[in-house]
């Protein structure tokens, strides 16, 4: 319990504030003014000690705020008559702890008061203790207590704002005394230095003065003081004292012997040199704050450099050497340029020698890098550097080639510093460095190539990007691309990425680089981690390509495999441009139509890729997102047209949502194709510009005429042409563009179907115009003076006529399907023209031409007859068409049972029964009479069979040798396929003819045996089947001959011996199987043929 002391016996003294230390506890004094005593509510028995020789006295004050303060007071006969200067140093615990305040320190504590009673006391609990001999007392403190005292003292000084010089001196003296007398180590020494740093931040001159005092005593300052100065050297408060601090350090550099002292001095010099360089470089304002001039700091830097290299032990591998190298870089910048120039060669030699000691490479590289930077900054010295350039390149190249791992941060920093040194050397020796790097790039050693690539990537943009440099760089890069070495691919891509930041991609050789990048950006079915990294790096490089160039690459067919990464990259760039408020390139399409794909070409290309939405992963979505990104809502410079932004903001999300609900298996291709055509039609309709539409149709037509387009895309292009043309507003435009489409090729079936699809789509909105165009086109064909058919050779006229008119009839039929009842009023008009086409034919009407005419007529009439409400329309020319069909039936000869023309004509008449007006009785009788007579009047069956057998037969032999021996794989394969079919047909029992003879069996077997060894597996397989069927024929014939002679048949056993697989790539088995069937002449033929075959060119 604390002893209860009446409050009235104590006279409170007005509170004092420590300088910069905040509010102190209230102190109480005895009314006699002799002894400091505690305040009410607490009791501490003071113990008076003997006076100490120390020039100051130590006091401790306690207060209810649980602070303990240390007071420094000048020595005087009457302590109480001098003002106290107090500094709080410790937070006392709520309950007194005898271990933290032992009686050996000169005071004792009364029995502890319960914590609740102490905290509930309404008045402060101040106390004050005085120590007359601080050195001895501090020596008696435990390490833990001293640690807490110093830590608290540091915090209080840091929180102080107005510490004066006297206070700073006293605290500094105390800390130096601790460092000198107690010689603390580790954290305690570091904490003492932190207290000095805290004082130095407010009273830097005091620290410099104490440092100078130690120097004047011709002794090394305590290491803790040096460490404190090192920490202060980089602070702004030390700027006016840099010169003074340096003057203090120079005399003691030679006296340092211990490694710890040298390390502390290195740290201090590092801070002084760095701070001096920083503030001298900032300009006149900061230079005015310094206590040192440029000339004097240059002298000090030179002197320091000499002392370090001549006096310090820098010839061994130790921490001092590494710390010195780490610090030297700042000195180089402070030296006078002419002095640095003179010492440059010597410095490089010393650094090269130090590199052989096995030091951490980072310190050598960093020092060299600083030296080179100083040389560049000084503007002189490159001449003296030339003689050592080769040695420097060797040293730095080794550092670049060293393996860097994430677990070794120093190695990573060393790698970066070595690259930085190469960059500086490239600035000094531009052409020589580029030549050096190119020589390494063209080397065959992968290690040297990788090293050169890393350096080249780092330095290539640091030199002036002249045309000469680009001419030098591009061949080396292209050489590496063509070599395509896997180990250098990663570093090569990094170099290409650096080149992309310049204008290298704009050169003609840039196409080679971009092709290489696009190849690497294509995803593979199974990628390793390295391949994935390569692909991602390639895609990042694509982001450096301008958007117009990306879109150009995207539209080139040779880059179809990289369509998805190109689309995604272009989309990202466009969205980024939109987010920054800048339109994506846009107007380039209109300003440079010859260099860049036109808007129409871009739209067509993207729609074609969207046709297969799940190809390559996501063709459809990336295409739609690209279209969406290229058209901001209110773009003044659109890619396609300024009206599309508002339309596509609604249309494209709907298409994307449709794709999200399907996959490749569930998507109905016809439904998706219809949606794309509707999207294209609405887009062109929204543009409402027939001039733009004409350009689009021209682009589509060019793609249609491209022979490399797959059938699916070509069919879609025809429909796209029709969907575009149908929304044209000017009928003349429709006529012109439809006539252009009709003038294209009609040879292939896909072309005929495509033209018919185009015409039928246009007819849905322009029916009368389409009918007029078709009439004009057909009228031109039947006009002998205008038809281009007459300009063809005789053997080409009929096929061309058939193709053209078959297309016209397909158009009429498709128009009927698309327009439905809208075409019924025009159906009789169409029938009239179809009849005129046949009667006005300018070529010979052979059987094929008749069949083509009848097929088209039947197709059109069948569609018309199936339309709703067709019975409500009259077809006045129906009778003329039926009469024409009757004439065709009569023209057919009665000697043939099967006549396609007769059958088609009857089919047309049958279809016409649905159409009005109905035939009158006389017409019906005539039709039936003609049809019956064409069938019932045929000769008897046995007569027709006899005539058929007596008719000239077609040749039963066919020479397939030229195709079986062809140099082309597909020709040999087709010939072998035909051979298999012929032999398999002949081998069937129903078709077997025992009189069959193989007069050239030896040559045939030889041909088939050769093909069994064909390099094309399918040909070899077919050849083995052909051999098998040929063997079956011979075996079957042999069995029949035995039966005729009455011998026992063993065919079933023999037939089971061989199968096609036996003869596959097995020539000996073929010879064994056929040996018994060869006659002497056939065997001779086989041998001679084989001998001749030895000189044949292999297929």
mmCIF file of C-alpha atoms in Angstrom, residues 531-696:
data_model
loop_
_atom_site.group_PDB
_atom_site.id
_atom_site.type_symbol
_atom_site.label_atom_id
_atom_site.label_comp_id
_atom_site.label_asym_id
_atom_site.label_seq_id
_atom_site.Cartn_x
_atom_site.Cartn_y
_atom_site.Cartn_z
ATOM 1 C CA UNK A 531 4.636 -23.340 -76.240
ATOM 2 C CA UNK A 532 1.863 -21.556 -74.378
ATOM 3 C CA UNK A 533 4.280 -18.857 -73.224
ATOM 4 C CA UNK A 534 5.571 -18.464 -76.772
ATOM 5 C CA UNK A 535 2.032 -18.093 -78.097
ATOM 6 C CA UNK A 536 1.069 -15.518 -75.470
ATOM 7 C CA UNK A 537 4.224 -13.531 -76.189
ATOM 8 C CA UNK A 538 3.388 -13.583 -79.896
ATOM 9 C CA UNK A 539 -0.113 -12.290 -79.194
ATOM 10 C CA UNK A 540 1.355 -9.502 -77.056
ATOM 11 C CA UNK A 541 3.565 -8.529 -79.982
ATOM 12 C CA UNK A 542 0.489 -8.307 -82.198
ATOM 13 C CA UNK A 543 -0.767 -5.539 -79.905
ATOM 14 C CA UNK A 544 2.151 -3.433 -81.143
ATOM 15 C CA UNK A 545 0.921 -3.625 -84.729
ATOM 16 C CA UNK A 546 -1.262 -0.653 -85.795
ATOM 17 C CA UNK A 547 -4.926 -1.468 -86.140
ATOM 18 C CA UNK A 548 -5.089 -0.812 -89.902
ATOM 19 C CA UNK A 549 -2.258 -3.265 -90.439
ATOM 20 C CA UNK A 550 -3.955 -5.852 -88.232
ATOM 21 C CA UNK A 551 -7.159 -5.628 -90.221
ATOM 22 C CA UNK A 552 -5.159 -5.931 -93.430
ATOM 23 C CA UNK A 553 -3.469 -9.081 -92.161
ATOM 24 C CA UNK A 554 -6.816 -10.406 -91.010
ATOM 25 C CA UNK A 555 -8.252 -10.146 -94.535
ATOM 26 C CA UNK A 556 -5.338 -11.954 -96.198
ATOM 27 C CA UNK A 557 -6.137 -15.616 -96.960
ATOM 28 C CA UNK A 558 -2.648 -16.862 -96.046
ATOM 29 C CA UNK A 559 -3.286 -15.849 -92.446
ATOM 30 C CA UNK A 560 -6.562 -17.729 -92.075
ATOM 31 C CA UNK A 561 -5.126 -19.962 -89.339
ATOM 32 C CA UNK A 562 -4.387 -16.908 -87.174
ATOM 33 C CA UNK A 563 -7.843 -15.411 -87.636
ATOM 34 C CA UNK A 564 -8.893 -15.765 -83.989
ATOM 35 C CA UNK A 565 -5.804 -14.127 -82.390
ATOM 36 C CA UNK A 566 -5.888 -11.379 -85.023
ATOM 37 C CA UNK A 567 -9.558 -10.692 -84.330
ATOM 38 C CA UNK A 568 -9.088 -10.638 -80.570
ATOM 39 C CA UNK A 569 -6.071 -8.357 -80.799
ATOM 40 C CA UNK A 570 -7.817 -5.934 -83.149
ATOM 41 C CA UNK A 571 -10.847 -5.922 -80.846
ATOM 42 C CA UNK A 572 -8.718 -5.125 -77.787
ATOM 43 C CA UNK A 573 -6.958 -2.258 -79.568
ATOM 44 C CA UNK A 574 -10.226 -0.828 -80.836
ATOM 45 C CA UNK A 575 -11.883 -1.026 -77.413
ATOM 46 C CA UNK A 576 -8.823 0.550 -75.799
ATOM 47 C CA UNK A 577 -8.964 3.393 -78.304
ATOM 48 C CA UNK A 578 -12.657 3.845 -77.626
ATOM 49 C CA UNK A 579 -12.072 3.939 -73.854
ATOM 50 C CA UNK A 580 -9.423 6.620 -74.278
ATOM 51 C CA UNK A 581 -11.795 8.751 -76.313
ATOM 52 C CA UNK A 582 -9.899 8.297 -79.576
ATOM 53 C CA UNK A 583 -11.596 6.669 -82.578
ATOM 54 C CA UNK A 584 -9.890 3.449 -83.708
ATOM 55 C CA UNK A 585 -8.033 4.315 -87.095
ATOM 56 C CA UNK A 586 -11.324 4.440 -88.986
ATOM 57 C CA UNK A 587 -10.822 7.018 -91.741
ATOM 58 C CA UNK A 588 -7.760 5.162 -93.068
ATOM 59 C CA UNK A 589 -10.108 2.875 -94.927
ATOM 60 C CA UNK A 590 -11.407 5.763 -96.941
ATOM 61 C CA UNK A 591 -8.149 7.682 -97.399
ATOM 62 C CA UNK A 592 -6.023 4.746 -98.556
ATOM 63 C CA UNK A 593 -8.339 2.294 -100.332
ATOM 64 C CA UNK A 594 -5.487 0.792 -102.356
ATOM 65 C CA UNK A 595 -3.312 -0.029 -99.337
ATOM 66 C CA UNK A 596 -5.957 -1.164 -96.894
ATOM 67 C CA UNK A 597 -8.961 -3.437 -97.280
ATOM 68 C CA UNK A 598 -12.094 -1.560 -98.162
ATOM 69 C CA UNK A 599 -15.034 -1.506 -95.744
ATOM 70 C CA UNK A 600 -16.915 -3.820 -98.080
ATOM 71 C CA UNK A 601 -14.014 -6.272 -98.203
ATOM 72 C CA UNK A 602 -13.745 -6.285 -94.405
ATOM 73 C CA UNK A 603 -17.470 -6.913 -93.932
ATOM 74 C CA UNK A 604 -17.514 -9.721 -96.495
ATOM 75 C CA UNK A 605 -14.446 -11.390 -95.000
ATOM 76 C CA UNK A 606 -15.800 -11.283 -91.469
ATOM 77 C CA UNK A 607 -19.203 -12.599 -92.478
ATOM 78 C CA UNK A 608 -17.581 -15.535 -94.252
ATOM 79 C CA UNK A 609 -15.696 -16.468 -91.099
ATOM 80 C CA UNK A 610 -18.787 -16.013 -88.973
ATOM 81 C CA UNK A 611 -20.508 -18.585 -91.186
ATOM 82 C CA UNK A 612 -18.661 -21.295 -89.221
ATOM 83 C CA UNK A 613 -19.089 -19.874 -85.716
ATOM 84 C CA UNK A 614 -17.442 -22.715 -83.804
ATOM 85 C CA UNK A 615 -14.522 -23.315 -86.108
ATOM 86 C CA UNK A 616 -11.190 -22.598 -84.473
ATOM 87 C CA UNK A 617 -12.958 -22.385 -81.134
ATOM 88 C CA UNK A 618 -14.987 -19.209 -81.563
ATOM 89 C CA UNK A 619 -14.919 -17.788 -85.100
ATOM 90 C CA UNK A 620 -18.422 -16.449 -84.734
ATOM 91 C CA UNK A 621 -18.067 -14.569 -81.451
ATOM 92 C CA UNK A 622 -14.661 -13.005 -82.201
ATOM 93 C CA UNK A 623 -15.937 -11.822 -85.574
ATOM 94 C CA UNK A 624 -19.017 -10.189 -84.119
ATOM 95 C CA UNK A 625 -17.056 -8.607 -81.281
ATOM 96 C CA UNK A 626 -14.632 -7.113 -83.775
ATOM 97 C CA UNK A 627 -17.461 -5.600 -85.811
ATOM 98 C CA UNK A 628 -18.971 -4.281 -82.604
ATOM 99 C CA UNK A 629 -15.703 -2.718 -81.406
ATOM 100 C CA UNK A 630 -14.947 -1.045 -84.729
ATOM 101 C CA UNK A 631 -18.179 0.908 -84.581
ATOM 102 C CA UNK A 632 -18.643 3.212 -81.609
ATOM 103 C CA UNK A 633 -22.188 4.419 -81.221
ATOM 104 C CA UNK A 634 -21.434 7.942 -82.442
ATOM 105 C CA UNK A 635 -18.289 7.685 -84.517
ATOM 106 C CA UNK A 636 -17.415 10.523 -86.838
ATOM 107 C CA UNK A 637 -14.996 8.279 -88.759
ATOM 108 C CA UNK A 638 -16.575 4.824 -89.009
ATOM 109 C CA UNK A 639 -14.888 1.795 -90.464
ATOM 110 C CA UNK A 640 -17.857 0.716 -92.558
ATOM 111 C CA UNK A 641 -20.487 3.445 -92.343
ATOM 112 C CA UNK A 642 -21.519 5.992 -89.764
ATOM 113 C CA UNK A 643 -25.098 4.701 -89.595
ATOM 114 C CA UNK A 644 -24.136 1.212 -88.439
ATOM 115 C CA UNK A 645 -23.233 2.072 -84.854
ATOM 116 C CA UNK A 646 -26.827 2.507 -83.717
ATOM 117 C CA UNK A 647 -28.007 -0.548 -85.649
ATOM 118 C CA UNK A 648 -25.258 -2.925 -84.559
ATOM 119 C CA UNK A 649 -25.583 -1.997 -80.905
ATOM 120 C CA UNK A 650 -28.869 -3.911 -81.091
ATOM 121 C CA UNK A 651 -28.196 -6.557 -83.719
ATOM 122 C CA UNK A 652 -24.807 -7.913 -82.671
ATOM 123 C CA UNK A 653 -25.681 -8.677 -79.011
ATOM 124 C CA UNK A 654 -28.659 -10.703 -80.235
ATOM 125 C CA UNK A 655 -26.427 -12.792 -82.495
ATOM 126 C CA UNK A 656 -23.934 -13.310 -79.676
ATOM 127 C CA UNK A 657 -26.717 -14.400 -77.355
ATOM 128 C CA UNK A 658 -27.933 -16.867 -79.966
ATOM 129 C CA UNK A 659 -24.468 -18.433 -80.215
ATOM 130 C CA UNK A 660 -24.159 -18.696 -76.444
ATOM 131 C CA UNK A 661 -27.202 -20.946 -76.404
ATOM 132 C CA UNK A 662 -25.722 -23.432 -78.870
ATOM 133 C CA UNK A 663 -22.645 -25.470 -79.538
ATOM 134 C CA UNK A 664 -21.202 -27.008 -82.676
ATOM 135 C CA UNK A 665 -23.471 -30.034 -82.374
ATOM 136 C CA UNK A 666 -26.755 -28.269 -81.623
ATOM 137 C CA UNK A 667 -26.415 -25.348 -84.033
ATOM 138 C CA UNK A 668 -28.561 -25.590 -87.165
ATOM 139 C CA UNK A 669 -26.394 -24.256 -89.964
ATOM 140 C CA UNK A 670 -29.280 -23.142 -92.145
ATOM 141 C CA UNK A 671 -30.812 -21.171 -89.296
ATOM 142 C CA UNK A 672 -27.496 -19.471 -88.478
ATOM 143 C CA UNK A 673 -26.874 -18.719 -92.162
ATOM 144 C CA UNK A 674 -30.291 -17.130 -92.412
ATOM 145 C CA UNK A 675 -29.550 -14.911 -89.396
ATOM 146 C CA UNK A 676 -26.268 -13.755 -90.926
ATOM 147 C CA UNK A 677 -27.940 -12.933 -94.229
ATOM 148 C CA UNK A 678 -30.618 -10.968 -92.406
ATOM 149 C CA UNK A 679 -27.931 -9.126 -90.456
ATOM 150 C CA UNK A 680 -26.085 -8.256 -93.669
ATOM 151 C CA UNK A 681 -29.270 -7.161 -95.404
ATOM 152 C CA UNK A 682 -30.349 -4.921 -92.525
ATOM 153 C CA UNK A 683 -26.882 -3.412 -92.348
ATOM 154 C CA UNK A 684 -26.861 -2.522 -96.058
ATOM 155 C CA UNK A 685 -30.429 -1.304 -95.801
ATOM 156 C CA UNK A 686 -29.434 0.891 -92.868
ATOM 157 C CA UNK A 687 -26.582 2.384 -94.866
ATOM 158 C CA UNK A 688 -29.072 3.304 -97.611
ATOM 159 C CA UNK A 689 -26.343 4.122 -100.106
ATOM 160 C CA UNK A 690 -26.531 2.383 -103.485
ATOM 161 C CA UNK A 691 -23.007 3.451 -104.314
ATOM 162 C CA UNK A 692 -21.737 1.685 -101.200
ATOM 163 C CA UNK A 693 -23.917 -1.302 -102.110
ATOM 164 C CA UNK A 694 -22.395 -1.527 -105.594
ATOM 165 C CA UNK A 695 -18.910 -1.673 -104.117
ATOM 166 C CA UNK A 696 -20.019 -4.415 -101.745
#
